[in-house]
mmCIF file of C-alpha atoms in Angstrom:
data_model
loop_
_atom_site.group_PDB
_atom_site.id
_atom_site.type_symbol
_atom_site.label_atom_id
_atom_site.label_comp_id
_atom_site.label_asym_id
_atom_site.label_seq_id
_atom_site.Cartn_x
_atom_site.Cartn_y
_atom_site.Cartn_z
ATOM 1 C CA MET A 105 -37.512 -40.911 322.219
ATOM 2 C CA LYS A 106 -39.955 -40.225 324.781
ATOM 3 C CA LEU A 107 -43.533 -39.544 324.710
ATOM 4 C CA CYS A 108 -45.478 -38.103 327.700
ATOM 5 C CA ARG A 109 -49.119 -36.646 328.288
ATOM 6 C CA LEU A 110 -49.364 -33.398 330.193
ATOM 7 C CA GLY A 111 -52.446 -31.495 331.476
ATOM 8 C CA SER A 112 -55.270 -32.239 333.995
ATOM 9 C CA PRO A 113 -56.528 -36.034 334.607
ATOM 10 C CA GLY A 114 -59.090 -36.565 331.429
ATOM 11 C CA GLY A 115 -57.394 -33.321 329.765
ATOM 12 C CA GLU A 116 -53.819 -34.512 329.096
ATOM 13 C CA ARG A 117 -52.546 -33.231 325.513
ATOM 14 C CA PRO A 118 -49.588 -36.011 324.094
ATOM 15 C CA CYS A 119 -46.500 -34.558 324.129
ATOM 16 C CA ALA A 120 -43.174 -35.633 322.759
ATOM 17 C CA VAL A 121 -39.498 -35.297 324.152
ATOM 18 C CA ASP A 122 -36.222 -34.718 322.354
ATOM 19 C CA ALA A 123 -32.832 -35.596 323.056
ATOM 20 C CA GLU A 124 -32.358 -32.350 324.612
ATOM 21 C CA GLY A 125 -35.215 -32.181 327.475
ATOM 22 C CA ASN A 126 -37.278 -29.798 325.272
ATOM 23 C CA VAL A 127 -40.992 -30.852 325.451
ATOM 24 C CA PHE A 128 -43.336 -30.387 321.752
ATOM 25 C CA ASP A 129 -46.778 -30.577 321.509
ATOM 26 C CA LEU A 130 -48.292 -33.609 319.301
ATOM 27 C CA SER A 131 -51.680 -32.288 318.865
ATOM 28 C CA SER A 132 -51.384 -31.411 315.315
ATOM 29 C CA LEU A 133 -50.428 -35.185 314.916
ATOM 30 C CA THR A 134 -52.727 -37.240 317.172
ATOM 31 C CA ALA A 135 -55.626 -36.712 319.955
ATOM 32 C CA ASP A 136 -53.785 -38.799 322.190
ATOM 33 C CA ILE A 137 -51.230 -41.699 322.870
ATOM 34 C CA ASP A 138 -53.320 -44.500 322.913
ATOM 35 C CA GLY A 139 -53.313 -47.657 321.175
ATOM 36 C CA GLY A 140 -54.612 -46.538 318.015
ATOM 37 C CA PHE A 141 -51.614 -44.191 317.920
ATOM 38 C CA LEU A 142 -49.152 -46.778 318.420
ATOM 39 C CA ALA A 143 -50.570 -49.328 316.114
ATOM 40 C CA GLY A 144 -51.042 -46.860 312.933
ATOM 41 C CA GLY A 145 -47.328 -45.471 313.277
ATOM 42 C CA GLY A 146 -47.723 -42.483 315.011
ATOM 43 C CA ILE A 147 -44.007 -43.177 316.705
ATOM 44 C CA GLU A 148 -42.784 -42.888 313.360
ATOM 45 C CA ARG A 149 -44.958 -39.825 312.526
ATOM 46 C CA VAL A 150 -43.688 -37.883 315.535
ATOM 47 C CA ARG A 151 -39.835 -38.690 314.831
ATOM 48 C CA ALA A 152 -40.525 -37.352 311.247
ATOM 49 C CA ALA A 153 -42.038 -34.267 312.665
ATOM 50 C CA LEU A 154 -39.262 -33.684 315.420
ATOM 51 C CA ALA A 155 -36.775 -34.104 312.825
ATOM 52 C CA ALA A 156 -38.270 -31.026 310.486
ATOM 53 C CA GLY A 157 -38.952 -29.204 313.196
ATOM 54 C CA GLU A 158 -42.644 -29.341 312.737
ATOM 55 C CA LEU A 159 -43.906 -29.134 316.145
ATOM 56 C CA PRO A 160 -44.676 -26.349 318.510
ATOM 57 C CA PRO A 161 -43.385 -26.379 322.156
ATOM 58 C CA ALA A 162 -45.930 -27.721 325.050
ATOM 59 C CA ALA A 163 -46.570 -25.317 327.789
ATOM 60 C CA SER A 164 -44.273 -25.682 330.798
ATOM 61 C CA GLY A 165 -45.493 -26.457 334.407
ATOM 62 C CA GLN A 166 -48.412 -28.581 333.518
ATOM 63 C CA ARG A 167 -48.942 -31.801 335.498
ATOM 64 C CA VAL A 168 -47.451 -34.987 333.868
ATOM 65 C CA GLY A 169 -50.022 -37.885 333.269
ATOM 66 C CA PRO A 170 -50.043 -41.381 332.328
ATOM 67 C CA PRO A 171 -47.739 -41.686 329.061
ATOM 68 C CA VAL A 172 -50.519 -43.898 327.732
ATOM 69 C CA ALA A 173 -53.662 -43.445 327.754
ATOM 70 C CA ARG A 174 -56.370 -45.763 329.554
ATOM 71 C CA PRO A 175 -55.454 -49.255 328.328
ATOM 72 C CA GLY A 176 -57.440 -52.318 327.634
ATOM 73 C CA LYS A 177 -55.698 -54.224 329.915
ATOM 74 C CA ILE A 178 -52.954 -54.364 332.499
ATOM 75 C CA VAL A 179 -50.936 -57.940 332.647
ATOM 76 C CA CYS A 180 -49.149 -58.402 335.799
ATOM 77 C CA ILE A 181 -46.098 -60.965 336.389
ATOM 78 C CA GLY A 182 -45.566 -61.567 339.969
ATOM 79 C CA LEU A 183 -42.675 -63.390 341.663
ATOM 80 C CA ASN A 184 -40.606 -62.607 338.840
ATOM 81 C CA TYR A 185 -37.788 -61.722 340.707
ATOM 82 C CA SER A 186 -35.523 -64.793 342.704
ATOM 83 C CA ASP A 187 -34.739 -62.116 345.223
ATOM 84 C CA HIS A 188 -38.093 -61.158 346.087
ATOM 85 C CA ALA A 189 -39.477 -64.933 345.581
ATOM 86 C CA GLU A 190 -37.258 -65.872 348.719
ATOM 87 C CA GLU A 191 -38.218 -63.040 350.719
ATOM 88 C CA THR A 192 -41.818 -63.560 350.797
ATOM 89 C CA LYS A 193 -40.941 -67.168 351.015
ATOM 90 C CA ALA A 194 -42.531 -68.843 347.671
ATOM 91 C CA ALA A 195 -40.918 -71.164 345.820
ATOM 92 C CA VAL A 196 -39.166 -69.792 342.159
ATOM 93 C CA PRO A 197 -42.303 -70.320 339.933
ATOM 94 C CA LEU A 198 -41.555 -72.415 337.083
ATOM 95 C CA GLU A 199 -43.785 -70.601 334.684
ATOM 96 C CA PRO A 200 -44.495 -66.720 334.907
ATOM 97 C CA VAL A 201 -47.417 -66.289 337.092
ATOM 98 C CA VAL A 202 -49.973 -63.907 335.742
ATOM 99 C CA PHE A 203 -53.052 -61.839 337.436
ATOM 100 C CA MET A 204 -54.467 -58.751 336.180
ATOM 101 C CA LYS A 205 -55.214 -54.979 337.295
ATOM 102 C CA ALA A 206 -58.238 -53.127 336.484
ATOM 103 C CA PRO A 207 -57.441 -50.510 333.597
ATOM 104 C CA ASN A 208 -58.796 -47.910 336.228
ATOM 105 C CA THR A 209 -56.395 -47.608 338.761
ATOM 106 C CA VAL A 210 -53.545 -46.107 336.119
ATOM 107 C CA VAL A 211 -53.058 -42.842 337.224
ATOM 108 C CA GLY A 212 -50.126 -40.413 336.734
ATOM 109 C CA PRO A 213 -46.493 -40.694 338.074
ATOM 110 C CA ASP A 214 -46.696 -37.877 340.977
ATOM 111 C CA ASP A 215 -50.559 -38.210 341.296
ATOM 112 C CA GLU A 216 -51.629 -38.910 344.966
ATOM 113 C CA VAL A 217 -51.983 -42.588 345.640
ATOM 114 C CA LEU A 218 -54.961 -43.412 348.331
ATOM 115 C CA VAL A 219 -54.504 -46.036 351.225
ATOM 116 C CA PRO A 220 -58.019 -48.143 350.908
ATOM 117 C CA ARG A 221 -60.404 -47.386 354.030
ATOM 118 C CA GLY A 222 -59.678 -50.776 356.127
ATOM 119 C CA SER A 223 -56.015 -51.340 354.763
ATOM 120 C CA VAL A 224 -53.575 -52.077 356.986
ATOM 121 C CA LYS A 225 -50.875 -53.596 354.687
ATOM 122 C CA THR A 226 -50.482 -51.228 351.445
ATOM 123 C CA ASP A 227 -47.645 -52.186 349.929
ATOM 124 C CA TYR A 228 -44.946 -51.074 346.898
ATOM 125 C CA GLU A 229 -43.322 -52.419 343.799
ATOM 126 C CA VAL A 230 -40.872 -50.554 341.878
ATOM 127 C CA GLU A 231 -41.379 -52.213 338.535
ATOM 128 C CA LEU A 232 -40.265 -52.138 334.440
ATOM 129 C CA ALA A 233 -43.741 -51.811 332.507
ATOM 130 C CA VAL A 234 -43.901 -52.882 328.833
ATOM 131 C CA VAL A 235 -46.243 -51.030 326.436
ATOM 132 C CA ILE A 236 -47.276 -52.830 323.547
ATOM 133 C CA GLY A 237 -47.437 -51.348 320.206
ATOM 134 C CA ALA A 238 -48.888 -54.219 317.969
ATOM 135 C CA THR A 239 -50.820 -57.119 318.204
ATOM 136 C CA ALA A 240 -49.461 -59.909 319.863
ATOM 137 C CA ARG A 241 -51.214 -63.159 319.081
ATOM 138 C CA TYR A 242 -49.485 -66.576 319.748
ATOM 139 C CA LEU A 243 -46.066 -65.622 318.981
ATOM 140 C CA ALA A 244 -43.963 -68.027 317.810
ATOM 141 C CA SER A 245 -40.494 -67.305 320.003
ATOM 142 C CA PRO A 246 -39.631 -64.666 322.388
ATOM 143 C CA GLU A 247 -37.624 -63.037 319.867
ATOM 144 C CA GLU A 248 -40.974 -61.982 317.792
ATOM 145 C CA ALA A 249 -41.485 -60.071 321.083
ATOM 146 C CA ALA A 250 -39.685 -57.015 320.548
ATOM 147 C CA GLY A 251 -41.329 -56.470 317.620
ATOM 148 C CA VAL A 252 -44.687 -55.762 319.520
ATOM 149 C CA ILE A 253 -42.994 -53.058 321.940
ATOM 150 C CA ALA A 254 -44.079 -49.852 321.700
ATOM 151 C CA GLY A 255 -41.724 -49.042 324.180
ATOM 152 C CA TYR A 256 -40.907 -48.926 328.637
ATOM 153 C CA THR A 257 -42.369 -47.012 331.325
ATOM 154 C CA ILE A 258 -42.152 -46.692 335.025
ATOM 155 C CA VAL A 259 -44.880 -48.142 337.299
ATOM 156 C CA ASN A 260 -45.215 -48.680 341.268
ATOM 157 C CA ASP A 261 -47.467 -51.784 341.543
ATOM 158 C CA VAL A 262 -49.444 -50.906 344.451
ATOM 159 C CA SER A 263 -50.775 -53.812 346.376
ATOM 160 C CA GLU A 264 -52.742 -54.674 349.498
ATOM 161 C CA ARG A 265 -51.379 -57.470 351.149
ATOM 162 C CA GLU A 266 -54.004 -58.663 353.449
ATOM 163 C CA PHE A 267 -56.557 -58.032 350.450
ATOM 164 C CA GLN A 268 -54.465 -59.947 348.422
ATOM 165 C CA LEU A 269 -53.220 -63.182 350.120
ATOM 166 C CA GLU A 270 -55.509 -63.144 353.291
ATOM 167 C CA ARG A 271 -58.733 -62.521 352.333
ATOM 168 C CA GLY A 272 -59.524 -65.652 349.840
ATOM 169 C CA GLY A 273 -59.840 -65.916 346.006
ATOM 170 C CA GLN A 274 -57.493 -64.099 343.428
ATOM 171 C CA TRP A 275 -54.650 -61.879 343.411
ATOM 172 C CA ASP A 276 -56.626 -59.098 341.882
ATOM 173 C CA LYS A 277 -58.560 -57.253 344.657
ATOM 174 C CA GLY A 278 -55.595 -56.611 346.339
ATOM 175 C CA LYS A 279 -54.291 -54.979 343.047
ATOM 176 C CA SER A 280 -56.699 -53.421 341.788
ATOM 177 C CA CYS A 281 -57.788 -50.667 344.133
ATOM 178 C CA GLU A 282 -58.108 -47.505 343.120
ATOM 179 C CA THR A 283 -54.691 -45.079 341.962
ATOM 180 C CA PHE A 284 -52.756 -48.372 342.591
ATOM 181 C CA ASN A 285 -50.850 -48.048 339.128
ATOM 182 C CA PRO A 286 -48.855 -44.946 339.298
ATOM 183 C CA LEU A 287 -47.638 -44.762 335.413
ATOM 184 C CA GLY A 288 -44.810 -42.731 333.752
ATOM 185 C CA PRO A 289 -43.332 -40.353 333.171
ATOM 186 C CA TRP A 290 -42.394 -41.362 329.510
ATOM 187 C CA LEU A 291 -43.388 -44.168 327.423
ATOM 188 C CA VAL A 292 -39.590 -44.584 326.110
ATOM 189 C CA THR A 293 -39.163 -46.369 322.789
ATOM 190 C CA PRO A 294 -36.844 -49.635 323.038
ATOM 191 C CA ASP A 295 -34.009 -47.655 320.616
ATOM 192 C CA GLU A 296 -33.657 -45.320 323.395
ATOM 193 C CA VAL A 297 -33.673 -48.277 326.566
ATOM 194 C CA GLY A 298 -31.371 -50.655 325.004
ATOM 195 C CA ASP A 299 -31.153 -53.787 326.556
ATOM 196 C CA PRO A 300 -34.276 -54.369 329.555
ATOM 197 C CA GLN A 301 -32.272 -56.916 331.243
ATOM 198 C CA ALA A 302 -29.796 -54.351 332.223
ATOM 199 C CA LEU A 303 -31.906 -51.444 333.957
ATOM 200 C CA GLY A 304 -31.269 -50.466 337.507
ATOM 201 C CA VAL A 305 -34.777 -50.441 339.292
ATOM 202 C CA ARG A 306 -35.043 -48.241 342.768
ATOM 203 C CA LEU A 307 -37.422 -47.344 345.414
ATOM 204 C CA TRP A 308 -37.166 -44.990 348.441
ATOM 205 C CA VAL A 309 -40.015 -44.850 351.180
ATOM 206 C CA ASN A 310 -39.889 -41.211 353.009
ATOM 207 C CA GLY A 311 -35.769 -41.170 351.918
ATOM 208 C CA GLU A 312 -35.024 -44.658 352.928
ATOM 209 C CA LEU A 313 -34.080 -46.658 349.645
ATOM 210 C CA ARG A 314 -36.212 -49.893 350.270
ATOM 211 C CA GLN A 315 -35.694 -51.334 346.787
ATOM 212 C CA ASN A 316 -32.164 -51.708 344.605
ATOM 213 C CA GLY A 317 -32.340 -54.247 342.164
ATOM 214 C CA SER A 318 -31.799 -54.782 338.269
ATOM 215 C CA THR A 319 -33.554 -56.107 335.634
ATOM 216 C CA LYS A 320 -30.822 -58.672 335.057
ATOM 217 C CA ASN A 321 -31.918 -60.810 337.873
ATOM 218 C CA GLN A 322 -35.884 -61.240 336.316
ATOM 219 C CA ILE A 323 -36.274 -65.021 336.409
ATOM 220 C CA PHE A 324 -38.331 -64.825 332.616
ATOM 221 C CA GLY A 325 -37.031 -61.646 330.853
ATOM 222 C CA VAL A 326 -39.346 -59.331 329.013
ATOM 223 C CA HIS A 327 -39.332 -60.887 325.641
ATOM 224 C CA HIS A 328 -40.023 -64.211 327.434
ATOM 225 C CA VAL A 329 -42.855 -63.363 329.190
ATOM 226 C CA ILE A 330 -43.991 -60.937 326.125
ATOM 227 C CA TRP A 331 -44.298 -64.642 324.176
ATOM 228 C CA TYR A 332 -45.645 -66.248 327.358
ATOM 229 C CA LEU A 333 -48.645 -63.822 327.211
ATOM 230 C CA SER A 334 -49.690 -64.440 323.872
ATOM 231 C CA GLN A 335 -49.711 -67.893 324.212
ATOM 232 C CA PHE A 336 -52.884 -67.320 326.813
ATOM 233 C CA MET A 337 -54.276 -63.834 325.550
ATOM 234 C CA VAL A 338 -54.290 -61.391 322.912
ATOM 235 C CA LEU A 339 -52.458 -58.628 324.056
ATOM 236 C CA GLU A 340 -53.345 -55.179 321.974
ATOM 237 C CA PRO A 341 -51.762 -52.008 321.131
ATOM 238 C CA GLY A 342 -51.964 -49.860 324.391
ATOM 239 C CA ASP A 343 -51.806 -52.871 326.836
ATOM 240 C CA VAL A 344 -49.660 -52.227 329.628
ATOM 241 C CA VAL A 345 -47.312 -55.376 330.862
ATOM 242 C CA ASN A 346 -45.975 -55.059 334.556
ATOM 243 C CA THR A 347 -42.970 -57.625 334.762
ATOM 244 C CA GLY A 348 -42.184 -57.950 338.409
ATOM 245 C CA THR A 349 -40.461 -56.485 341.142
ATOM 246 C CA PRO A 350 -37.170 -57.150 342.913
ATOM 247 C CA ALA A 351 -36.655 -57.823 347.003
ATOM 248 C CA GLY A 352 -37.703 -54.840 349.616
ATOM 249 C CA VAL A 353 -41.090 -54.595 349.745
ATOM 250 C CA ALA A 354 -42.502 -54.216 352.931
ATOM 251 C CA LEU A 355 -44.367 -57.449 352.696
ATOM 252 C CA GLY A 356 -41.028 -59.173 353.292
ATOM 253 C CA ARG A 357 -39.871 -56.510 355.789
ATOM 254 C CA GLY A 358 -42.345 -56.487 358.419
ATOM 255 C CA PRO A 359 -45.885 -54.586 359.733
ATOM 256 C CA GLU A 360 -43.742 -51.464 359.842
ATOM 257 C CA ALA A 361 -42.672 -51.066 356.518
ATOM 258 C CA TYR A 362 -46.511 -50.317 354.983
ATOM 259 C CA LEU A 363 -47.535 -47.287 353.634
ATOM 260 C CA ARG A 364 -49.436 -45.124 355.808
ATOM 261 C CA PRO A 365 -51.504 -41.660 354.680
ATOM 262 C CA GLY A 366 -48.440 -38.803 354.608
ATOM 263 C CA ASP A 367 -45.819 -41.354 353.548
ATOM 264 C CA VAL A 368 -43.704 -40.529 350.203
ATOM 265 C CA VAL A 369 -42.573 -42.684 347.489
ATOM 266 C CA GLU A 370 -40.360 -42.023 344.869
ATOM 267 C CA VAL A 371 -39.411 -44.548 342.220
ATOM 268 C CA GLU A 372 -36.753 -44.654 339.689
ATOM 269 C CA ILE A 373 -35.784 -47.193 336.953
ATOM 270 C CA ASP A 374 -32.046 -46.045 334.664
ATOM 271 C CA GLY A 375 -33.369 -44.036 331.776
ATOM 272 C CA LEU A 376 -37.210 -43.860 332.241
ATOM 273 C CA GLY A 377 -37.341 -41.099 334.746
ATOM 274 C CA ARG A 378 -38.304 -40.419 338.109
ATOM 275 C CA GLN A 379 -42.068 -40.745 340.302
ATOM 276 C CA ARG A 380 -43.373 -39.457 343.213
ATOM 277 C CA GLN A 381 -46.377 -40.015 345.190
ATOM 278 C CA ARG A 382 -47.655 -39.108 348.318
ATOM 279 C CA MET A 383 -49.731 -41.554 350.122
ATOM 280 C CA GLY A 384 -53.345 -40.225 350.857
ATOM 281 C CA GLN A 385 -56.630 -42.070 352.847
ATOM 282 C CA ALA A 386 -59.329 -43.357 350.738
#
């Protein structure tokens, strides 16, 4: 099953997409797709209502918002593909590299992304994102992680490399600029996704294929990442975990590859849909 949120920013309505691609309004079941909905059996209620034919169709032609309402936190894994570590001339990490993004970086999958003022190194990163559906605290093993995952979606982990790497301090200030976390279009439940380590991930800039990888090449797989994070922080329903990007980012290509206002970025992951963002200027 696929869940989404449609409507203007701040006014999105919760929706579900059935196997035939029909979109239904979930407003009779929940006010939003958020942590409370995910933790409270919301997905099961939607399944039952869809099967019973109880949901009205959603209005067509609406903006697609992020598929989960503003998360409590966005936790990110850096250097999680061996080819990406190689292109950035970084050592393959012995443990996951963890950093955070501000929750207000989240925008819809097709919303405008803003190049920050003073930026000369705005970069793109296609990533598989995990949406947490139950509290994860000191999980005993990676195998337990499957039980706390509500579903998967796409994220473009936009980054400003000069802010991140050349201005001192932590990575976060190169990751938390406004609009730097386009999310969606759907939250796809694990049963529909299948093996999260067998998904093709791709990104284009102005029609040129820049990233073309697979989650099978992650250094630390999805379940390992969720288990690992739970040893250091409590993951709560509605939180989002960005799991890293494959090779092909501008950082590894050279100055001409960085994003500029007017550029168009398209992002795709097998079974999870597609994003399209036009770059603007902050």
